[in-house]
CSV table of C-alpha atoms in Angstrom, one decimal:
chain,number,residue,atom,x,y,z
A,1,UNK,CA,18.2,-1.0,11.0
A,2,UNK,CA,15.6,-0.4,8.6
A,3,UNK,CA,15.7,-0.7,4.5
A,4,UNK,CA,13.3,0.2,2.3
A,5,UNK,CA,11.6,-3.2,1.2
A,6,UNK,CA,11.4,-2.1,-2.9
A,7,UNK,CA,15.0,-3.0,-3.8
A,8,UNK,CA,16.3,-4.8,-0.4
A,9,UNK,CA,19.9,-6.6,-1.0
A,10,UNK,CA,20.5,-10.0,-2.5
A,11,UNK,CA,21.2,-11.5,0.7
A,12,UNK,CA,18.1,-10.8,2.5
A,13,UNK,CA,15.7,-11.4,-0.3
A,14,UNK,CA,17.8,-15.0,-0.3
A,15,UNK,CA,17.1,-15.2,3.4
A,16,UNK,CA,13.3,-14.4,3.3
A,17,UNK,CA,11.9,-16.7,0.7
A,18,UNK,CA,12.5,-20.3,2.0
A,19,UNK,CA,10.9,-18.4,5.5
A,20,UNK,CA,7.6,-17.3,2.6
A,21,UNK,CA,7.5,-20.8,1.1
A,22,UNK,CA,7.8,-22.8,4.3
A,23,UNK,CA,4.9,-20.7,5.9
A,24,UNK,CA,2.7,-21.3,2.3
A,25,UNK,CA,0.5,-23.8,4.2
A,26,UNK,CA,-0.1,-21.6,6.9
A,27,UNK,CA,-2.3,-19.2,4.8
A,28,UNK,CA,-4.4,-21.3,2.1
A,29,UNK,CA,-7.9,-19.6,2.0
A,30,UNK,CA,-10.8,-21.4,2.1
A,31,UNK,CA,-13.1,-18.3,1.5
A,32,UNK,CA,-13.1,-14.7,2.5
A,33,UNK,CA,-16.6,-14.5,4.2
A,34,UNK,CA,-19.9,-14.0,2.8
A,35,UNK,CA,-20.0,-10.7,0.2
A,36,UNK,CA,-23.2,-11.0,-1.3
A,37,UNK,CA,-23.9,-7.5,-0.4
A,38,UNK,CA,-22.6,-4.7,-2.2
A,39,UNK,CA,-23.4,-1.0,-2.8
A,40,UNK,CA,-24.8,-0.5,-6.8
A,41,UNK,CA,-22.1,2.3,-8.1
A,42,UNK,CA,-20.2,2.9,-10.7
A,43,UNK,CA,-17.1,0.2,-9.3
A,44,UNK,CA,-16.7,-2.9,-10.9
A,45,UNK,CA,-17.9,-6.0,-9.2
A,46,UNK,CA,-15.3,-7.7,-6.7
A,47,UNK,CA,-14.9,-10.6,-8.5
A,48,UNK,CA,-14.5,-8.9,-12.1
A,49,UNK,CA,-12.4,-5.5,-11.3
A,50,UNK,CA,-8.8,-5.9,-12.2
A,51,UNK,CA,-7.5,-2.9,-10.5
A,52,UNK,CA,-8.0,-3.1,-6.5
A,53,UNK,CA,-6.1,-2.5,-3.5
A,54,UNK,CA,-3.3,-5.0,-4.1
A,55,UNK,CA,-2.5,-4.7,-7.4
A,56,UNK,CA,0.7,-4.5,-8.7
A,57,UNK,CA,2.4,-0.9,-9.5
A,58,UNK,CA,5.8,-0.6,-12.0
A,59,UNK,CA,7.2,2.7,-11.9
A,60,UNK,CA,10.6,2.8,-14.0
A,61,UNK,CA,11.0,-0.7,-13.1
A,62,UNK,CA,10.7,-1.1,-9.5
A,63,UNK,CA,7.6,-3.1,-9.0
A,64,UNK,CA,5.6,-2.1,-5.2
A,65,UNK,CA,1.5,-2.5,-4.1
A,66,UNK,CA,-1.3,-0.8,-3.9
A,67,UNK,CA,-2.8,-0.1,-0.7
A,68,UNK,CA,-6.2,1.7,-1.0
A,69,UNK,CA,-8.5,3.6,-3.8
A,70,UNK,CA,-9.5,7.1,-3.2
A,71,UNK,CA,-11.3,9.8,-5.0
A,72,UNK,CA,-11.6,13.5,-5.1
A,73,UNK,CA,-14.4,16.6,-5.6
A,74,UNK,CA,-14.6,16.1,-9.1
A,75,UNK,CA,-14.5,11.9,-8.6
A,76,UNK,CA,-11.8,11.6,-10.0
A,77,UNK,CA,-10.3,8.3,-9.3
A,78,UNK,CA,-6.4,7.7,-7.5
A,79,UNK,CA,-4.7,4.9,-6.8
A,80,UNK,CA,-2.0,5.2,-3.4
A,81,UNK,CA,1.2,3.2,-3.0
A,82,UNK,CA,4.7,4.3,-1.4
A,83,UNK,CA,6.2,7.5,-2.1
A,84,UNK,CA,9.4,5.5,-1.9
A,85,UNK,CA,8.5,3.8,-4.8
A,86,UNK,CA,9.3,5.9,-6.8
A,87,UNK,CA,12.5,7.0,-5.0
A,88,UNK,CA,15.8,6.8,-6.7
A,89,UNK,CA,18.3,6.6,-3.4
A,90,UNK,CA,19.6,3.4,-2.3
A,91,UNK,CA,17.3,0.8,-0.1
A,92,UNK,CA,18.9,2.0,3.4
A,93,UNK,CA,17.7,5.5,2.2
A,94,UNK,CA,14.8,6.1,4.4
A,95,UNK,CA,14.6,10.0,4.9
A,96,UNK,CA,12.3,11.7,2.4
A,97,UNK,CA,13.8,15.2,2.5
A,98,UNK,CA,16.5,13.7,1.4
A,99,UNK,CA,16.6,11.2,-0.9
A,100,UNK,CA,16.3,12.5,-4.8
A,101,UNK,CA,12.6,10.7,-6.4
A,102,UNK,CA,10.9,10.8,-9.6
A,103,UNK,CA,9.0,13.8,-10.6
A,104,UNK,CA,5.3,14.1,-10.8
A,105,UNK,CA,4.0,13.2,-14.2
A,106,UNK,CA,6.1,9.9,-14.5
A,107,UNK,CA,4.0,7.2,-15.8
A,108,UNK,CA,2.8,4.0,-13.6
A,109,UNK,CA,1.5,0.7,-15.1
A,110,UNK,CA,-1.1,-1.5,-12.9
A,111,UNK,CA,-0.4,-5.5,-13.7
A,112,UNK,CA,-1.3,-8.7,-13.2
A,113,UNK,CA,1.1,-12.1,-12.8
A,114,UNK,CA,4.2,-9.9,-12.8
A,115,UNK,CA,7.1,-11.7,-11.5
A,116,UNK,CA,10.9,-12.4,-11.5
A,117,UNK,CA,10.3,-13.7,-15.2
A,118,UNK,CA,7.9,-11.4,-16.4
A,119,UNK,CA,6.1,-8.1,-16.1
A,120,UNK,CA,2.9,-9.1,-16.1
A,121,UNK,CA,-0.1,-8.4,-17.6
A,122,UNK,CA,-0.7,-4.7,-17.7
A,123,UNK,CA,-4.5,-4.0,-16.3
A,124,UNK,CA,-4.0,0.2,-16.3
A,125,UNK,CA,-1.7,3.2,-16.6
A,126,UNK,CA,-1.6,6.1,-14.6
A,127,UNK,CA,0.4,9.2,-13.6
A,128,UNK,CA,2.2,10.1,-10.3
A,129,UNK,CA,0.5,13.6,-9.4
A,130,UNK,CA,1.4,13.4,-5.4
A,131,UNK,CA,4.5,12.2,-3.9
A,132,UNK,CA,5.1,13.0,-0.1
A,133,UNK,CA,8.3,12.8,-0.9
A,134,UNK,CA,9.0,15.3,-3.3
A,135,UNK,CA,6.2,17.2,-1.9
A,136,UNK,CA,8.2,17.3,1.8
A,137,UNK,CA,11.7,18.8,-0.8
A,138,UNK,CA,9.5,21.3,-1.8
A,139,UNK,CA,8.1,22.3,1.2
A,140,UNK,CA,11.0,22.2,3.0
A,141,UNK,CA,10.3,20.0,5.8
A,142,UNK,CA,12.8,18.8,8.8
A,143,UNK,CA,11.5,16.7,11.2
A,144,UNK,CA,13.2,13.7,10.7
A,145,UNK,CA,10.1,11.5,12.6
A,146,UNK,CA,8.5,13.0,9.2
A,147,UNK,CA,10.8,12.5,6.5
A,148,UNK,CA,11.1,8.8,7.4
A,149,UNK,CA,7.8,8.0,8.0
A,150,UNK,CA,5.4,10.1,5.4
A,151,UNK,CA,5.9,7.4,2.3
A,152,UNK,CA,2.8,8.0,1.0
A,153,UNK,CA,1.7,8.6,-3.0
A,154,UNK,CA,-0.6,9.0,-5.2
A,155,UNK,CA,-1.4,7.9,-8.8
A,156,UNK,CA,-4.6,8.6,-11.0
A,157,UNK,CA,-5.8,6.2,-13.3
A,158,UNK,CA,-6.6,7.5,-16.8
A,159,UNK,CA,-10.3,7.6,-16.7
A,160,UNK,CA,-10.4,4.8,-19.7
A,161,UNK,CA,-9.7,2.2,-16.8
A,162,UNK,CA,-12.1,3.9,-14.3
A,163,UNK,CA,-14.4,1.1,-14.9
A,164,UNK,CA,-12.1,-1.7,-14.0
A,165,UNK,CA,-11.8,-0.4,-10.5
A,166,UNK,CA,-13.1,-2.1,-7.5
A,167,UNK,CA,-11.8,-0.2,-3.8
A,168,UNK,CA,-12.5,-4.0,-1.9
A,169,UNK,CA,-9.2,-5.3,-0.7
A,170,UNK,CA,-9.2,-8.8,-2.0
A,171,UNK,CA,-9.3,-12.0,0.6
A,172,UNK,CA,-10.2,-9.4,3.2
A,173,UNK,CA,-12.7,-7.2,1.9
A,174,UNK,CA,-13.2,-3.5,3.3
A,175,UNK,CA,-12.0,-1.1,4.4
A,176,UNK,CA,-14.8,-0.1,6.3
A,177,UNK,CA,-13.3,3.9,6.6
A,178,UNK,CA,-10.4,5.2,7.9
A,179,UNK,CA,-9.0,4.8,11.3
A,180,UNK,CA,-7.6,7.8,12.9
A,181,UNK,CA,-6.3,5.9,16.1
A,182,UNK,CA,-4.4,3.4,14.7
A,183,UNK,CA,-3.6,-0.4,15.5
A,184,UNK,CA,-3.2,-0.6,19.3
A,185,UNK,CA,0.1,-3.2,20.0
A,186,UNK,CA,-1.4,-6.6,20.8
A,187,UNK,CA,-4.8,-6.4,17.8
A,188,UNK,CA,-4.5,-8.0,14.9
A,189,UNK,CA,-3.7,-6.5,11.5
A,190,UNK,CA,-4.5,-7.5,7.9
A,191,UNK,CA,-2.5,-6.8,4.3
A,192,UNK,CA,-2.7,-8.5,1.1
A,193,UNK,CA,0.7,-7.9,-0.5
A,194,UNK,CA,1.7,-8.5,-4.6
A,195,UNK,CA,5.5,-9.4,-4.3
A,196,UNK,CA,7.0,-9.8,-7.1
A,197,UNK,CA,9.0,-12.2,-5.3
A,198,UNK,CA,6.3,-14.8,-4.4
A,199,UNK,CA,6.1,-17.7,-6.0
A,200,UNK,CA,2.4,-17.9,-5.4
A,201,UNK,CA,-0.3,-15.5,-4.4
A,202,UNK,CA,-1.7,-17.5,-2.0
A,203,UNK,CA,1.1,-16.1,0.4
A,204,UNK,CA,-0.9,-12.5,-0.5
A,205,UNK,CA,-3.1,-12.4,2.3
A,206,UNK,CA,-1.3,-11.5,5.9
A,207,UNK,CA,-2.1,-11.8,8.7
A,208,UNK,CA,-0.3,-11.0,12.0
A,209,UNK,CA,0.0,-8.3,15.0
A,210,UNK,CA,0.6,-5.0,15.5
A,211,UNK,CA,3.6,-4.0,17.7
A,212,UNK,CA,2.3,-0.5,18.6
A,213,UNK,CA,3.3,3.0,17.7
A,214,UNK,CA,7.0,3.8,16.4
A,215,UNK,CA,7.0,7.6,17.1
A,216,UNK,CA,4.1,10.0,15.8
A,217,UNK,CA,4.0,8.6,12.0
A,218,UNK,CA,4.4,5.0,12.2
A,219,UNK,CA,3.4,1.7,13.2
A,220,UNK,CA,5.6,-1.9,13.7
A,221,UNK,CA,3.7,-5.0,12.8
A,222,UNK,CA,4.5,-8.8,12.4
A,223,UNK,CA,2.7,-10.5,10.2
A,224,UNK,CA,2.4,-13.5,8.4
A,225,UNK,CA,3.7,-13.7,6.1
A,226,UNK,CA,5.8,-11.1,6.5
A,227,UNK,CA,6.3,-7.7,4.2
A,228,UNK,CA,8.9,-8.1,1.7
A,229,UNK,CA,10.4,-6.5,-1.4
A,230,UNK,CA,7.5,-5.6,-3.6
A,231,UNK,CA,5.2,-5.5,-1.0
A,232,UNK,CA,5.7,-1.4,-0.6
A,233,UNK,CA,2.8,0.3,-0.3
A,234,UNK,CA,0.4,-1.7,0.7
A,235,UNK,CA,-2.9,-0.9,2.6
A,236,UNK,CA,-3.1,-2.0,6.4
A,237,UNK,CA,-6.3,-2.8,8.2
A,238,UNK,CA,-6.8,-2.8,11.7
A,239,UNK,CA,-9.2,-5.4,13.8
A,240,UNK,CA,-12.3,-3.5,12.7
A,241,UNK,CA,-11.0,-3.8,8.9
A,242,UNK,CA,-10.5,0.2,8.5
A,243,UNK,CA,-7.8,1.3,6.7
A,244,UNK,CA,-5.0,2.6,9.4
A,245,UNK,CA,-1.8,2.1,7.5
A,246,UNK,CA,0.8,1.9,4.6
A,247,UNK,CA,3.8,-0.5,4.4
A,248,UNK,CA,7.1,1.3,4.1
A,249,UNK,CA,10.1,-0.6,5.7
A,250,UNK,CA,11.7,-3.7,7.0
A,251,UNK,CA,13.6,-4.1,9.6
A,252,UNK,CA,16.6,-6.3,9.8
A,253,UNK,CA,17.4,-5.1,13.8
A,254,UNK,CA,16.1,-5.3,16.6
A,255,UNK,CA,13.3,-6.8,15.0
A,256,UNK,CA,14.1,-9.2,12.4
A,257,UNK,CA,11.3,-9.1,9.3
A,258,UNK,CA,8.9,-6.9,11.2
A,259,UNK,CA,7.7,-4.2,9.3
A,260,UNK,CA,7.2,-0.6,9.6
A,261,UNK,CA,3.8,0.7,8.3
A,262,UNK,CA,3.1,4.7,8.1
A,263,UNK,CA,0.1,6.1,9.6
A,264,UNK,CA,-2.5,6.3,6.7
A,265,UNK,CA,-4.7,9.2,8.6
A,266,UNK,CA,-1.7,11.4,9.5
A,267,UNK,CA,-0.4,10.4,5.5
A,268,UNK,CA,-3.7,11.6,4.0
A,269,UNK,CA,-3.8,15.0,6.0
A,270,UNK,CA,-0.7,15.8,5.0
A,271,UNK,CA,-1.3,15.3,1.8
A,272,UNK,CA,-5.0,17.5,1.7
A,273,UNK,CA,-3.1,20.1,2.9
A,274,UNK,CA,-0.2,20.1,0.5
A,275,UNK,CA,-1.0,18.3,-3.0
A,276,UNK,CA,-3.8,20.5,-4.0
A,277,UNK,CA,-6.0,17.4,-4.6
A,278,UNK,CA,-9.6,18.9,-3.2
A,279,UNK,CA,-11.8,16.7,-1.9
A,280,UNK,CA,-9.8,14.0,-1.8
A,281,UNK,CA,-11.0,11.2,0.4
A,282,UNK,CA,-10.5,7.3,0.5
A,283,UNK,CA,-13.2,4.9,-0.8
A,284,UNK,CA,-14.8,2.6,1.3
A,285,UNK,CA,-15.0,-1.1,0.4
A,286,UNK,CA,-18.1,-2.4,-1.4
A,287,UNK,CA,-17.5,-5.8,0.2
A,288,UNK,CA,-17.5,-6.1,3.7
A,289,UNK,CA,-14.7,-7.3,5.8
A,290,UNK,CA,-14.0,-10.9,6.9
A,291,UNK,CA,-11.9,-11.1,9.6
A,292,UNK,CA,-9.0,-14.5,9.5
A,293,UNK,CA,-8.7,-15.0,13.4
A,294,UNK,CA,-5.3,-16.2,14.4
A,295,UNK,CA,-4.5,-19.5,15.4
């Protein structure tokens, strides 16, 4: 069974965090690799930008990630996370043709620090102009590998916070492109995830394993630590740090706390060919990526 890791039940949020905080040890970073080198744009620095992949994303309460930064023709400047996130079914609502979502228009706020106390600190606003979801309604699309698997959306950040932007994913760095061929099962696979639920962002960085393809849209991964409520939305990278992938759901069977991770490429050209968005592409990292070998 698979649920939606935004709103997940009581129980299993109950049964997930003494897994996070015993495995908090396991992760502590000691650095993310050299990153002296970086292209002179118009980004923010790394280490002063306070939007990035990663960041925290409220839409009408329900707090998920950011997974990459991309721009369009007329630079523009978007912000992706999961269309789902701004769904209004229930957490076992997976299908996308089906399930009612928010319109685009509605408002997003980027944060900081946001928690089970707090909000956070808001770092930007934006406005959902693509939603797979609703786009897929409108469209009229029925293949069901599709509907459960496109969870992809967009945001663009009013231009006033353009300048706070940096497309770098933190601990990681990169990504170094987009990968059209995936994560093979067996590589390794890295996420940096903004839970809400965490009592510590040092359990932000993940590292783990991809499990192979799940049909023509999707991906299963392990990682560690693994994907939980909150986490929605965030960017995949593949052993060569380029972006493949978008977390979307957890799975409580056969798998326990594997998640399932939509396929960015197939994501984006759905998108180009539907949200009217021209030019749109996704922006390379200014630092590069440092790999965390496992074990």
């Amino acid at each position: 069974m698979r649920t939606r890791p935004v709103t997940a039940p009581a129980a299993v949020v109950l049964a997930v965090l003494p897994v996070l905080i015993g495995l908090i040890g396991l992760l502590l970073p000691t650095s993310a690799g050299a990153a002296t080198a970086r292209r002179f744009d118009s980004w923010a620095p790394a280490g002063e930008a306070t939007i990035t992949p990663g960041v925290q994303m409220y839409t009408d309460g329900s707090q998920c990630t950011a997974n990459f930064v991309y721009t369009d023709r007329r630079g523009r400047v978007y912000v992706g996370y999961a269309a789902h996130c701004a769904g209004l079914g229930e957490a076992t609502d997976t299908s996308g043709c089906a399930t009612p979502t928010l319109p685009s228009g509605t408002k997003v706020r980027f944060a900081q620090g946001g928690n089970l106390a707090s909000g956070g600190t808001t770092v930007g606003r934006g406005r959902l102009v693509y939603s797979s979801w609703e786009t897929m309604q409108r469209v009229g699309t029925t293949d069901a590998d599709t509907c459960d698997y496109n969870d992809f959306a967009l945001v663009r950040l009013q231009q006033r916070f353009a300048r706070s932007v940096n497309p770098s994913v933190p601990f990681f760095g990169g990504p170094t492109g987009l990968s059209r061929d995936g994560a093979p099962a067996g590589s390794q696979v890295y996420s940096y995830g903004q839970s809400s639920l965490r009592p510590t962002t040092l359990l932000s960085p993940k590292v783990g394993l991809s499990l192979g393809a799940f049909g023509d849209w999707s991906w299963d991964v392990y990682t560690l630590t693994p994907g939980v409520p909150g986490d929605s939305g965030s960017g995949l990278l593949d052993a060569d740090g380029a972006a493949f992938g978008t977390l979307s759901t957890v799975a409580l069977a056969p798998l326990p706390l594997s998640n399932g991770v939509g396929d960015l490429a197939s994501e984006l050209d759905f998108a180009r060919r539907h949200s009217g968005i021209k030019g749109l592409r996704l922006v390379k990292g200014t630092e590069p990526f440092s790999a965390l070998p496992l074990g």
